[in-house]
Structure formats: C-alpha cells, structure tokens
Amino acid sequence: MTGILGWIERSGNKLPDPVFLFFYLIIALVAVSIVSALLGVSALHPTTIDETSGAPLQIEAVSLLSAENIQRLWVDMPKTFTHFHPLGYVLVVMLGAGVAERSGFFAAGMASAVKSAPKKLLTPVVALVAMIGNHAADAGYVVLIPLAGILFAAAGRHPLAGIAAAFAGVSGGFSANISPGQLDALLFGITEEAVASSALDPAWTANIAGNWYFISVMTIVFLPIIWYVTDKVIEPRLGPWTGGATAGVDDDQSPDPTAHEGELAAKGLRHAGLAALFVVGLWVLMVFAPGTPLIDEPACDGVADCSIHTQLAPLYRSLVAGFFLLFLLAGWAYGRATGTIKDHRDLVGMMSESMKDMGYYLVLAFAAAHFVAMFGWSNLGLISAVHGADAIRSTGLPLPLVLGLMVLFAGLLNLFVGSASAKWALLAPILVPMLMLLGISPEGATAAYRVGDSATNIITPLMVYFPLILVFAKRWQKDFGLGSLTAMMVPYSIWLLVSGTVLIVIWFYLGIPLGPDAPVGYALPGAG
C-alpha cells in the first residue's frame, strides 16, 4: 500500500509486540527515574499535607534502582502480577463467556436475531446485533460478519455492504453496548490500578457499570450512523448486486459457522433464556429479599445527604460475578439442549479452553502490571499528572474540549497499537490522575478513551481481525484488496469518531452521570 495507509501499516509493523513494548518502556522508565531523581524533579501533592511544616507534601521522583525499589521488584513480583486489578475481573467473566461461546449460544443468538430481520430493517438489525455481539468476543467477527454478507446477498443487496455494516458494528462500535461486559471489566480494572498507584483517592474502587449510561447512548447514536453510511454511502458506491445469494461461496464452505439451526437451536435459545431469567431473578432476590446481601444498608447510618448509590456499592461490585454466572448458565443450558454439552466434563473442558485462549493476555498482563506498578513506585506518574494538569489549566481550554482531544489522541494511537488493554495500560497511569486533578472522574477518563479506541479499529491493517474480514470480502469479490477494505470503512470511522467526540463533549457540558454512581465530575477527597 502507498500513501498514509501504507505508512501506518509499515510503521505499525515495525513496533514490537505489546508485551515487549512494555518491557522496553520499563527500561526507559528506569532511566528516566534515575535522571529525574538526580535532578530533583518534584511536585506538590494536591491533597496531602506535610505534618511537620503544615504545607502541601512535596512528592519527589524516586530512582527505580534504589535499594527499596529493587527489593520491591523481586520480592513483590508475584503480588504485583496477581494483584493487577484487570486480571481477576477479566478471567472471571471469561470463564463464563467461554462456555457461552463454545456451546454455540452466542453464535445461535446472533444468527437468530439477524435472520429474522425484515429486509427493510436488515441494516440496522445487523448493526445493532453487531454492537451487542461485542460481548461474544471472537464470535462477533467469525459468525456475524460473514453471515451478514450472506443475508444481504439473499435479500438482493450487495453482500459487501452487509460485511461493512457488521464490521462497523462489531469493531467500530466496539465500546457501544446496551449493558456492561468483558470490556468494561478489563478497562475499569486498569483504571482502578491507575487510581491506586497515584494514591490520590485510596478509597476509590472500580464499578464496571460506571459507563453503562454512556455506552447505551453510544449504541443509540451509532446505530443510525452505521445505517445511513451503509445504505446511502457504501451500497450506492458498490453498485447493484447480481451475483446471487451464494456467489463466490462454495456450498460446502459456507462462511456461516452456526452449527445449530431450526428447532434444535430454538430449543437451546429457549433454555438459555430461562437460565438468564434465573440469574436476573437471583440478583433481584439478593437486592430486595430480607437481609439484602447486595445492599449495604448501614453505609448511610449517621451520614447526611447519603446517596442510594453508596448503599448499592456491593451490587455494583457484584456485576463481574453476575456476568460470569449469566454467561455460564445460559451457555450451559443451550449446550445441554442442543447436545454440545453432554456432561459436566464438557462444561469444565470449555472453561479450560477459554483460559487457554487467555494465555497471551496473561503474558501481556504480567508486563503491564509491572509497568504500571513501577510508574507508581517512581512517583513519576503523579508528578506528570500534577504538572500536566497545571499546563492544561494554563491554556484555559474547557474540560469537555480536553476530553475531545483525548478521544482524538486515542484514535490516532489506535492506528499503531491495536490492543485496547495495552493502550489503556500505557495511558491510564498519567491520564487518569491528571484528569482527576482537573475535576474529571476516572469513569470520565475511561469513557473518553474507549470512544477513540473503537472508532479507528476498522481502518487500521494492524487490527488482528482485519485480514479475516478481507478473506470474507474476497469470497464475494475476488479483486477486493486491503486498500478496498480500508477505503470502504473510512466513512464509518470518520462518522463514528466525530459523533463519539461530539457526544462526550456534550455529555460533559451537561454533566450527565456516565453510569450508576459514576458522575462526570470529580473532587479530590479532602481538597476542600
């Protein structure tokens, strides 16, 4: 490829694997910490007072080669890794999601939803299911995208338009959804780690529903955009389709990998629905039943103007376990009804396989955990946040505009570093505390990041599924190349990035909560 896309591809391919990228950054961090300690780089702590002088506590850069930090590195290495907040969140949710995916539940659910869509509503149904299908992880790419091409062709529409709509929903709308899921657990785990390492607010804990309202509105905003771009921009450029419903696809190699159709799949989905209702009912019972185990009723004792969200904190923190149980039981029920799960050994095997798939993430988490921890040990994260916040204040830029610029920066970085967790682990140790000092909540920083992270997924050749989407497209049009796919997805990327940026700027101007107990603004404890 030539031009800007070729440069992006060549530059991105020269970057090391994200795991080694963290190790190289750790080496650079050690060097910077030594120089900063020698130069006496420091900042005044925004909330902590020096008891001896009564003045704000001075935070000084600490060399990572100090005896204390060297001892901490080697002695606490297991603790540093296992206490990395995203690790537990993601692994717990994926234990259940792995069963739901391998039993065929995710695939059957998405296939059933789009196959029953009226022809006039085919585009919005595909886009909506694609965005909701983000909970299904890989299944959204390998099931829904090729299936969308088949359904569009069967309806006499261009199959590449169907592939484009599904790809835009699954990947471009990666952060949009109607409920929290694995991505929320992953990102908020990193956010919590960043807040903890900054020591600005030791009492702050992650709530994976902290962006729930925002991502739900993102879904509502993105849906008509994908619909419009598909029907009014992409499909007219592709021209009328005359190749038939299966052109370019061998009958014995259909890209639809859904193994359960007809009555068997319908039976499985009914059983999965009952299992889902059971889990929802169980959580409702634990909220309203006597004893209310998921409500901390004494939390507001003696506290004036106490928010109901304070009492609901256990409920919010239980959502990780809730999604684990929901995916596990729904997948198990579907598998038992359709025969993909014959006994408990099959269930355990699917859970084990899902953990095998997380092997690379575990290696990445090991490197990221030490990078984030060492950033905190050196005090460079908080020092950078304090000086960065002061610099932004001196510019006089409105805070919503600062968030908009953060969205654009995340979108640009996404062209070169594809992993959502890797990018956020790099950015969060500085951006989260810096925005907290500016009066923006950790949930707000997370929301801004995820808008930029998802919008440019569909135009970078470095996205892990990009070659797979190209294979799907070539089945329908043999001469369809990498440049063709990128050009087809650029309008989606621009519209999603612009609309997402405008949405978050307006959201912060209005001060609407991002989720339950997740305000957009933030005040440091004891700052007053």
Tab-separated table of N, CA, C and O in Angstrom, residues 398-514:
chain	number	residue	atom	x	y	z
A	398	PRO	N	-11.547	24.537	27.889
A	398	PRO	CA	-12.654	23.937	28.647
A	398	PRO	C	-12.427	22.431	28.806
A	398	PRO	O	-11.894	21.775	27.899
A	399	LEU	N	-12.829	21.887	29.939
A	399	LEU	CA	-12.593	20.470	30.201
A	399	LEU	C	-13.238	19.555	29.166
A	399	LEU	O	-12.618	18.566	28.758
A	400	PRO	N	-14.457	19.811	28.716
A	400	PRO	CA	-15.016	18.928	27.678
A	400	PRO	C	-14.170	18.903	26.411
A	400	PRO	O	-14.047	17.876	25.749
A	401	LEU	N	-13.569	20.051	26.068
A	401	LEU	CA	-12.699	20.091	24.893
A	401	LEU	C	-11.440	19.264	25.130
A	401	LEU	O	-10.938	18.605	24.209
A	402	VAL	N	-10.922	19.295	26.366
A	402	VAL	CA	-9.772	18.455	26.711
A	402	VAL	C	-10.104	16.986	26.485
A	402	VAL	O	-9.302	16.218	25.943
A	403	LEU	N	-11.298	16.590	26.888
A	403	LEU	CA	-11.722	15.200	26.670
A	403	LEU	C	-11.847	14.884	25.184
A	403	LEU	O	-11.509	13.787	24.740
A	404	GLY	N	-12.350	15.845	24.421
A	404	GLY	CA	-12.455	15.631	22.982
A	404	GLY	C	-11.094	15.409	22.344
A	404	GLY	O	-10.927	14.538	21.480
A	405	LEU	N	-10.097	16.184	22.778
A	405	LEU	CA	-8.737	15.995	22.268
A	405	LEU	C	-8.177	14.641	22.696
A	405	LEU	O	-7.428	13.998	21.942
A	406	MET	N	-8.546	14.202	23.897
A	406	MET	CA	-8.106	12.883	24.358
A	406	MET	C	-8.688	11.777	23.477
A	406	MET	O	-8.017	10.789	23.166
A	407	VAL	N	-9.940	11.944	23.061
A	407	VAL	CA	-10.569	10.971	22.158
A	407	VAL	C	-9.784	10.879	20.856
A	407	VAL	O	-9.475	9.783	20.363
A	408	LEU	N	-9.461	12.020	20.281
A	408	LEU	CA	-8.728	12.036	19.013
A	408	LEU	C	-7.342	11.418	19.161
A	408	LEU	O	-6.872	10.699	18.264
A	409	PHE	N	-6.683	11.689	20.281
A	409	PHE	CA	-5.356	11.108	20.521
A	409	PHE	C	-5.444	9.590	20.624
A	409	PHE	O	-4.610	8.867	20.055
A	410	ALA	N	-6.442	9.088	21.356
A	410	ALA	CA	-6.617	7.633	21.483
A	410	ALA	C	-6.907	7.004	20.125
A	410	ALA	O	-6.412	5.921	19.808
A	411	GLY	N	-7.702	7.691	19.297
A	411	GLY	CA	-7.993	7.176	17.963
A	411	GLY	C	-6.757	7.115	17.088
A	411	GLY	O	-6.565	6.159	16.324
A	412	LEU	N	-5.893	8.130	17.195
A	412	LEU	CA	-4.647	8.133	16.418
A	412	LEU	C	-3.713	7.026	16.892
A	412	LEU	O	-3.139	6.292	16.082
A	413	LEU	N	-3.569	6.876	18.204
A	413	LEU	CA	-2.690	5.832	18.743
A	413	LEU	C	-3.186	4.448	18.378
A	413	LEU	O	-2.388	3.527	18.172
A	414	ASN	N	-4.495	4.305	18.238
A	414	ASN	CA	-5.091	3.014	17.907
A	414	ASN	C	-4.664	2.521	16.531
A	414	ASN	O	-4.708	1.319	16.252
A	415	LEU	N	-4.250	3.434	15.661
A	415	LEU	CA	-3.786	3.033	14.336
A	415	LEU	C	-2.476	2.260	14.402
A	415	LEU	O	-2.142	1.510	13.478
A	416	PHE	N	-1.732	2.427	15.505
A	416	PHE	CA	-0.415	1.814	15.609
A	416	PHE	C	-0.353	0.712	16.667
A	416	PHE	O	0.424	-0.229	16.529
A	417	VAL	N	-1.147	0.832	17.728
A	417	VAL	CA	-1.181	-0.175	18.793
A	417	VAL	C	-2.622	-0.660	18.908
A	417	VAL	O	-3.488	0.062	19.386
A	418	GLY	N	-2.869	-1.881	18.453
A	418	GLY	CA	-4.243	-2.355	18.332
A	418	GLY	C	-4.895	-2.770	19.629
A	418	GLY	O	-6.104	-2.651	19.785
A	419	SER	N	-4.140	-3.275	20.575
A	419	SER	CA	-4.715	-3.831	21.797
A	419	SER	C	-5.319	-2.742	22.667
A	419	SER	O	-4.631	-1.796	23.065
A	420	ALA	N	-6.621	-2.871	22.991
A	420	ALA	CA	-7.291	-1.883	23.840
A	420	ALA	C	-6.681	-1.850	25.237
A	420	ALA	O	-6.479	-0.780	25.816
A	421	SER	N	-6.393	-3.030	25.787
A	421	SER	CA	-5.839	-3.086	27.138
A	421	SER	C	-4.413	-2.538	27.175
A	421	SER	O	-4.021	-1.853	28.125
A	422	ALA	N	-3.612	-2.842	26.139
A	422	ALA	CA	-2.228	-2.356	26.110
A	422	ALA	C	-2.186	-0.836	26.055
A	422	ALA	O	-1.415	-0.190	26.785
A	423	LYS	N	-3.021	-0.242	25.210
A	423	LYS	CA	-3.026	1.226	25.096
A	423	LYS	C	-3.471	1.871	26.404
A	423	LYS	O	-2.889	2.853	26.852
A	424	TRP	N	-4.518	1.332	27.007
A	424	TRP	CA	-5.021	1.950	28.228
A	424	TRP	C	-4.042	1.755	29.379
A	424	TRP	O	-3.891	2.642	30.227
A	425	ALA	N	-3.352	0.625	29.418
A	425	ALA	CA	-2.331	0.425	30.449
A	425	ALA	C	-1.183	1.414	30.281
A	425	ALA	O	-0.542	1.813	31.265
A	426	LEU	N	-0.907	1.825	29.045
A	426	LEU	CA	0.132	2.824	28.790
A	426	LEU	C	-0.322	4.226	29.188
A	426	LEU	O	0.436	5.002	29.769
A	427	LEU	N	-1.574	4.550	28.878
A	427	LEU	CA	-2.065	5.912	29.042
A	427	LEU	C	-2.619	6.198	30.429
A	427	LEU	O	-2.473	7.301	30.950
A	428	ALA	N	-3.286	5.206	31.022
A	428	ALA	CA	-4.035	5.444	32.253
A	428	ALA	C	-3.195	5.969	33.415
A	428	ALA	O	-3.665	6.838	34.153
A	429	PRO	N	-1.952	5.476	33.642
A	429	PRO	CA	-1.207	5.960	34.814
A	429	PRO	C	-0.980	7.467	34.838
A	429	PRO	O	-0.795	8.042	35.910
A	430	ILE	N	-0.999	8.107	33.670
A	430	ILE	CA	-0.843	9.563	33.631
A	430	ILE	C	-2.199	10.251	33.433
A	430	ILE	O	-2.547	11.195	34.152
A	431	LEU	N	-2.991	9.776	32.463
A	431	LEU	CA	-4.222	10.477	32.106
A	431	LEU	C	-5.267	10.434	33.205
A	431	LEU	O	-5.948	11.429	33.460
A	432	VAL	N	-5.426	9.282	33.866
A	432	VAL	CA	-6.477	9.175	34.886
A	432	VAL	C	-6.228	10.134	36.048
A	432	VAL	O	-7.103	10.949	36.391
A	433	PRO	N	-5.043	10.097	36.711
A	433	PRO	CA	-4.822	11.069	37.800
A	433	PRO	C	-4.790	12.518	37.319
A	433	PRO	O	-5.228	13.425	38.036
A	434	MET	N	-4.286	12.758	36.107
A	434	MET	CA	-4.254	14.131	35.594
A	434	MET	C	-5.666	14.679	35.442
A	434	MET	O	-5.955	15.825	35.845
A	435	LEU	N	-6.563	13.882	34.894
A	435	LEU	CA	-7.943	14.330	34.728
A	435	LEU	C	-8.660	14.425	36.065
A	435	LEU	O	-9.545	15.274	36.244
A	436	MET	N	-8.296	13.562	37.023
A	436	MET	CA	-8.869	13.685	38.367
A	436	MET	C	-8.508	15.034	38.973
A	436	MET	O	-9.334	15.688	39.623
A	437	LEU	N	-7.265	15.466	38.770
A	437	LEU	CA	-6.828	16.768	39.286
A	437	LEU	C	-7.553	17.923	38.597
A	437	LEU	O	-7.690	19.002	39.169
A	438	LEU	N	-8.011	17.678	37.381
A	438	LEU	CA	-8.749	18.699	36.645
A	438	LEU	C	-10.242	18.662	36.935
A	438	LEU	O	-10.997	19.487	36.416
A	439	GLY	N	-10.670	17.689	37.744
A	439	GLY	CA	-12.085	17.606	38.101
A	439	GLY	C	-12.887	16.655	37.250
A	439	GLY	O	-14.122	16.742	37.210
A	440	ILE	N	-12.211	15.731	36.551
A	440	ILE	CA	-12.897	14.734	35.728
A	440	ILE	C	-12.726	13.373	36.377
A	440	ILE	O	-11.618	12.976	36.738
A	441	SER	N	-13.801	12.648	36.520
A	441	SER	CA	-13.788	11.380	37.241
A	441	SER	C	-13.019	10.304	36.480
A	441	SER	O	-12.855	10.397	35.251
A	442	PRO	N	-12.545	9.260	37.167
A	442	PRO	CA	-11.917	8.131	36.468
A	442	PRO	C	-12.854	7.487	35.459
A	442	PRO	O	-12.396	7.022	34.407
A	443	GLU	N	-14.149	7.473	35.757
A	443	GLU	CA	-15.114	6.929	34.784
A	443	GLU	C	-15.149	7.792	33.527
A	443	GLU	O	-15.293	7.281	32.412
A	444	GLY	N	-15.008	9.108	33.704
A	444	GLY	CA	-14.983	10.006	32.554
A	444	GLY	C	-13.759	9.793	31.677
A	444	GLY	O	-13.848	9.796	30.449
A	445	ALA	N	-12.606	9.606	32.306
A	445	ALA	CA	-11.387	9.331	31.547
A	445	ALA	C	-11.527	8.031	30.764
A	445	ALA	O	-11.119	7.945	29.596
A	446	THR	N	-12.112	7.022	31.388
A	446	THR	CA	-12.300	5.731	30.722
A	446	THR	C	-13.247	5.857	29.539
A	446	THR	O	-13.012	5.281	28.471
A	447	ALA	N	-14.326	6.621	29.713
A	447	ALA	CA	-15.300	6.799	28.629
A	447	ALA	C	-14.661	7.499	27.434
A	447	ALA	O	-14.873	7.101	26.278
A	448	ALA	N	-13.881	8.539	27.692
A	448	ALA	CA	-13.236	9.262	26.601
A	448	ALA	C	-12.266	8.364	25.848
A	448	ALA	O	-12.201	8.381	24.606
A	449	TYR	N	-11.509	7.568	26.582
A	449	TYR	CA	-10.550	6.672	25.931
A	449	TYR	C	-11.252	5.673	25.027
A	449	TYR	O	-10.835	5.447	23.879
A	450	ARG	N	-12.337	5.064	25.506
A	450	ARG	CA	-12.947	3.983	24.732
A	450	ARG	C	-13.617	4.484	23.455
A	450	ARG	O	-13.737	3.732	22.488
A	451	VAL	N	-14.035	5.750	23.430
A	451	VAL	CA	-14.592	6.307	22.190
A	451	VAL	C	-13.520	6.334	21.101
A	451	VAL	O	-13.735	5.879	19.974
A	452	GLY	N	-12.357	6.876	21.436
A	452	GLY	CA	-11.284	6.947	20.447
A	452	GLY	C	-10.725	5.595	20.088
A	452	GLY	O	-10.353	5.344	18.934
A	453	ASP	N	-10.679	4.686	21.063
A	453	ASP	CA	-10.098	3.366	20.835
A	453	ASP	C	-10.885	2.558	19.814
A	453	ASP	O	-10.310	1.810	19.032
A	454	SER	N	-12.213	2.690	19.796
A	454	SER	CA	-13.019	1.829	18.929
A	454	SER	C	-13.201	2.392	17.523
A	454	SER	O	-13.270	1.632	16.550
A	455	ALA	N	-13.273	3.722	17.390
A	455	ALA	CA	-13.660	4.314	16.109
A	455	ALA	C	-12.695	4.013	14.978
A	455	ALA	O	-13.107	3.904	13.815
A	456	THR	N	-11.398	3.882	15.280
A	456	THR	CA	-10.417	3.664	14.215
A	456	THR	C	-9.999	2.204	14.078
A	456	THR	O	-9.101	1.895	13.288
A	457	ASN	N	-10.644	1.309	14.815
A	457	ASN	CA	-10.337	-0.121	14.669
A	457	ASN	C	-10.493	-0.596	13.232
A	457	ASN	O	-9.748	-1.455	12.755
A	458	ILE	N	-11.498	-0.055	12.545
A	458	ILE	CA	-11.908	-0.600	11.251
A	458	ILE	C	-11.081	-0.086	10.083
A	458	ILE	O	-11.332	-0.481	8.932
A	459	ILE	N	-10.090	0.779	10.346
A	459	ILE	CA	-9.280	1.277	9.226
A	459	ILE	C	-7.797	1.005	9.415
A	459	ILE	O	-6.992	1.436	8.588
A	460	THR	N	-7.424	0.314	10.480
A	460	THR	CA	-6.005	0.006	10.644
A	460	THR	C	-5.719	-1.431	10.232
A	460	THR	O	-6.363	-2.362	10.727
A	461	PRO	N	-4.780	-1.641	9.311
A	461	PRO	CA	-4.431	-3.006	8.905
A	461	PRO	C	-3.821	-3.825	10.033
A	461	PRO	O	-3.677	-5.038	9.909
A	462	LEU	N	-3.469	-3.158	11.161
A	462	LEU	CA	-2.847	-3.873	12.270
A	462	LEU	C	-3.877	-4.508	13.193
A	462	LEU	O	-3.511	-5.250	14.106
A	463	MET	N	-5.164	-4.200	13.003
A	463	MET	CA	-6.203	-4.838	13.809
A	463	MET	C	-6.210	-6.330	13.503
A	463	MET	O	-6.184	-6.746	12.350
A	464	VAL	N	-6.221	-7.154	14.550
A	464	VAL	CA	-5.960	-8.578	14.402
A	464	VAL	C	-6.950	-9.263	13.456
A	464	VAL	O	-6.602	-10.224	12.768
A	465	TYR	N	-8.182	-8.763	13.373
A	465	TYR	CA	-9.185	-9.413	12.521
A	465	TYR	C	-9.264	-8.802	11.120
A	465	TYR	O	-10.057	-9.262	10.296
A	466	PHE	N	-8.466	-7.788	10.847
A	466	PHE	CA	-8.538	-7.127	9.548
A	466	PHE	C	-8.303	-8.096	8.383
A	466	PHE	O	-9.065	-8.096	7.412
A	467	PRO	N	-7.280	-8.952	8.448
A	467	PRO	CA	-7.090	-9.908	7.342
A	467	PRO	C	-8.261	-10.890	7.196
A	467	PRO	O	-8.596	-11.296	6.079
A	468	LEU	N	-8.893	-11.271	8.315
A	468	LEU	CA	-10.020	-12.188	8.245
A	468	LEU	C	-11.200	-11.549	7.515
A	468	LEU	O	-11.865	-12.196	6.692
A	469	ILE	N	-11.464	-10.273	7.798
A	469	ILE	CA	-12.551	-9.574	7.118
A	469	ILE	C	-12.261	-9.493	5.620
A	469	ILE	O	-13.162	-9.622	4.786
A	470	LEU	N	-10.994	-9.310	5.279
A	470	LEU	CA	-10.609	-9.272	3.869
A	470	LEU	C	-10.895	-10.605	3.194
A	470	LEU	O	-11.368	-10.648	2.048
A	471	VAL	N	-10.641	-11.706	3.878
A	471	VAL	CA	-10.937	-13.034	3.340
A	471	VAL	C	-12.437	-13.180	3.082
A	471	VAL	O	-12.863	-13.679	2.032
A	472	PHE	N	-13.258	-12.741	4.047
A	472	PHE	CA	-14.711	-12.810	3.869
A	472	PHE	C	-15.148	-12.018	2.643
A	472	PHE	O	-16.005	-12.458	1.871
A	473	ALA	N	-14.555	-10.821	2.455
A	473	ALA	CA	-14.940	-9.965	1.339
A	473	ALA	C	-14.522	-10.570	-0.004
A	473	ALA	O	-15.255	-10.493	-1.001
A	474	LYS	N	-13.341	-11.196	-0.044
A	474	LYS	CA	-12.842	-11.783	-1.280
A	474	LYS	C	-13.712	-12.941	-1.778
A	474	LYS	O	-13.698	-13.281	-2.961
A	475	ARG	N	-14.443	-13.576	-0.898
A	475	ARG	CA	-15.330	-14.653	-1.322
A	475	ARG	C	-16.427	-14.135	-2.252
A	475	ARG	O	-16.962	-14.884	-3.062
A	476	TRP	N	-16.759	-12.867	-2.096
A	476	TRP	CA	-17.811	-12.278	-2.918
A	476	TRP	C	-17.247	-11.464	-4.074
A	476	TRP	O	-17.904	-11.296	-5.102
A	477	GLN	N	-16.046	-10.907	-3.899
A	477	GLN	CA	-15.423	-10.097	-4.948
A	477	GLN	C	-13.936	-10.392	-4.954
A	477	GLN	O	-13.196	-9.951	-4.081
A	478	LYS	N	-13.483	-11.168	-5.931
A	478	LYS	CA	-12.122	-11.713	-5.935
A	478	LYS	C	-11.046	-10.634	-5.933
A	478	LYS	O	-9.974	-10.828	-5.367
A	479	ASP	N	-11.312	-9.503	-6.570
A	479	ASP	CA	-10.283	-8.474	-6.683
A	479	ASP	C	-10.338	-7.470	-5.527
A	479	ASP	O	-9.709	-6.412	-5.582
A	480	PHE	N	-11.065	-7.769	-4.493
A	480	PHE	CA	-11.203	-6.877	-3.347
A	480	PHE	C	-9.930	-6.963	-2.506
A	480	PHE	O	-9.587	-8.031	-1.988
A	481	GLY	N	-9.213	-5.845	-2.371
A	481	GLY	CA	-7.927	-5.857	-1.683
A	481	GLY	C	-7.946	-5.099	-0.370
A	481	GLY	O	-8.981	-4.583	0.071
A	482	LEU	N	-6.762	-5.009	0.243
A	482	LEU	CA	-6.622	-4.339	1.525
A	482	LEU	C	-7.013	-2.872	1.421
A	482	LEU	O	-7.713	-2.331	2.291
A	483	GLY	N	-6.576	-2.223	0.345
A	483	GLY	CA	-6.941	-0.823	0.147
A	483	GLY	C	-8.434	-0.653	-0.056
A	483	GLY	O	-9.018	0.331	0.408
A	484	SER	N	-9.060	-1.617	-0.743
A	484	SER	CA	-10.503	-1.549	-0.973
A	484	SER	C	-11.263	-1.626	0.347
A	484	SER	O	-12.222	-0.873	0.576
A	485	LEU	N	-10.832	-2.540	1.212
A	485	LEU	CA	-11.500	-2.700	2.502
A	485	LEU	C	-11.327	-1.438	3.352
A	485	LEU	O	-12.288	-0.958	3.968
A	486	THR	N	-10.107	-0.897	3.374
A	486	THR	CA	-9.862	0.299	4.172
A	486	THR	C	-10.686	1.471	3.662
A	486	THR	O	-11.310	2.199	4.439
A	487	ALA	N	-10.705	1.648	2.330
A	487	ALA	CA	-11.471	2.750	1.746
A	487	ALA	C	-12.959	2.600	2.051
A	487	ALA	O	-13.655	3.599	2.290
A	488	MET	N	-13.453	1.368	2.047
A	488	MET	CA	-14.868	1.135	2.334
A	488	MET	C	-15.215	1.495	3.769
A	488	MET	O	-16.322	1.955	4.071
A	489	MET	N	-14.253	1.305	4.689
A	489	MET	CA	-14.548	1.516	6.109
A	489	MET	C	-14.225	2.929	6.586
A	489	MET	O	-14.634	3.315	7.683
A	490	VAL	N	-13.491	3.719	5.790
A	490	VAL	CA	-13.111	5.070	6.218
A	490	VAL	C	-14.324	5.946	6.552
A	490	VAL	O	-14.322	6.649	7.574
A	491	PRO	N	-15.390	5.963	5.721
A	491	PRO	CA	-16.546	6.801	6.089
A	491	PRO	C	-17.137	6.436	7.448
A	491	PRO	O	-17.526	7.325	8.223
A	492	TYR	N	-17.212	5.135	7.749
A	492	TYR	CA	-17.706	4.735	9.071
A	492	TYR	C	-16.809	5.301	10.169
A	492	TYR	O	-17.291	5.837	11.172
A	493	SER	N	-15.500	5.131	9.992
A	493	SER	CA	-14.554	5.551	11.022
A	493	SER	C	-14.662	7.045	11.292
A	493	SER	O	-14.683	7.480	12.459
A	494	ILE	N	-14.740	7.853	10.229
A	494	ILE	CA	-14.828	9.305	10.399
A	494	ILE	C	-16.113	9.679	11.123
A	494	ILE	O	-16.101	10.458	12.093
A	495	TRP	N	-17.239	9.120	10.683
A	495	TRP	CA	-18.523	9.460	11.298
A	495	TRP	C	-18.587	9.001	12.755
A	495	TRP	O	-19.103	9.719	13.616
A	496	LEU	N	-18.075	7.808	13.040
A	496	LEU	CA	-18.109	7.308	14.415
A	496	LEU	C	-17.194	8.129	15.320
A	496	LEU	O	-17.541	8.418	16.478
A	497	LEU	N	-16.024	8.508	14.815
A	497	LEU	CA	-15.093	9.289	15.620
A	497	LEU	C	-15.659	10.686	15.902
A	497	LEU	O	-15.618	11.166	17.045
A	498	VAL	N	-16.196	11.320	14.868
A	498	VAL	CA	-16.757	12.670	15.048
A	498	VAL	C	-17.961	12.637	15.978
A	498	VAL	O	-18.067	13.431	16.922
A	499	SER	N	-18.881	11.709	15.734
A	499	SER	CA	-20.095	11.647	16.553
A	499	SER	C	-19.763	11.262	17.989
A	499	SER	O	-20.357	11.791	18.939
A	500	GLY	N	-18.809	10.342	18.177
A	500	GLY	CA	-18.418	9.949	19.524
A	500	GLY	C	-17.775	11.102	20.279
A	500	GLY	O	-18.029	11.296	21.476
A	501	THR	N	-16.932	11.881	19.579
A	501	THR	CA	-16.291	13.033	20.209
A	501	THR	C	-17.322	14.088	20.595
A	501	THR	O	-17.294	14.634	21.707
A	502	VAL	N	-18.228	14.391	19.673
A	502	VAL	CA	-19.290	15.370	19.967
A	502	VAL	C	-20.147	14.895	21.132
A	502	VAL	O	-20.516	15.675	22.021
A	503	LEU	N	-20.456	13.587	21.151
A	503	LEU	CA	-21.289	13.033	22.216
A	503	LEU	C	-20.651	13.237	23.586
A	503	LEU	O	-21.306	13.700	24.528
A	504	ILE	N	-19.364	12.921	23.693
A	504	ILE	CA	-18.745	13.007	25.021
A	504	ILE	C	-18.538	14.465	25.433
A	504	ILE	O	-18.644	14.803	26.629
A	505	VAL	N	-18.286	15.357	24.483
A	505	VAL	CA	-18.158	16.778	24.819
A	505	VAL	C	-19.494	17.316	25.339
A	505	VAL	O	-19.549	17.985	26.382
A	506	ILE	N	-20.579	17.011	24.625
A	506	ILE	CA	-21.907	17.465	25.067
A	506	ILE	C	-22.268	16.832	26.401
A	506	ILE	O	-22.826	17.486	27.292
A	507	TRP	N	-21.939	15.561	26.555
A	507	TRP	CA	-22.252	14.832	27.791
A	507	TRP	C	-21.626	15.523	29.002
A	507	TRP	O	-22.254	15.702	30.039
A	508	PHE	N	-20.374	15.934	28.836
A	508	PHE	CA	-19.684	16.566	29.957
A	508	PHE	C	-20.148	17.993	30.180
A	508	PHE	O	-20.155	18.474	31.319
A	509	TYR	N	-20.532	18.704	29.124
A	509	TYR	CA	-21.103	20.029	29.313
A	509	TYR	C	-22.401	19.952	30.112
A	509	TYR	O	-22.682	20.799	30.959
A	510	LEU	N	-23.197	18.909	29.863
A	510	LEU	CA	-24.474	18.742	30.555
A	510	LEU	C	-24.304	18.131	31.943
A	510	LEU	O	-25.219	18.187	32.764
A	511	GLY	N	-23.168	17.467	32.179
A	511	GLY	CA	-22.925	16.878	33.497
A	511	GLY	C	-23.766	15.664	33.797
A	511	GLY	O	-24.097	15.396	34.957
A	512	ILE	N	-24.130	14.897	32.785
A	512	ILE	CA	-24.965	13.709	32.979
A	512	ILE	C	-24.103	12.583	33.550
A	512	ILE	O	-22.983	12.351	33.073
A	513	PRO	N	-24.588	11.848	34.546
A	513	PRO	CA	-23.813	10.708	35.058
A	513	PRO	C	-23.521	9.694	33.951
A	513	PRO	O	-24.352	9.450	33.073
A	514	LEU	N	-22.338	9.107	33.996
A	514	LEU	CA	-21.926	8.131	32.988
A	514	LEU	C	-22.486	6.744	33.269
A	514	LEU	O	-22.520	5.887	32.391
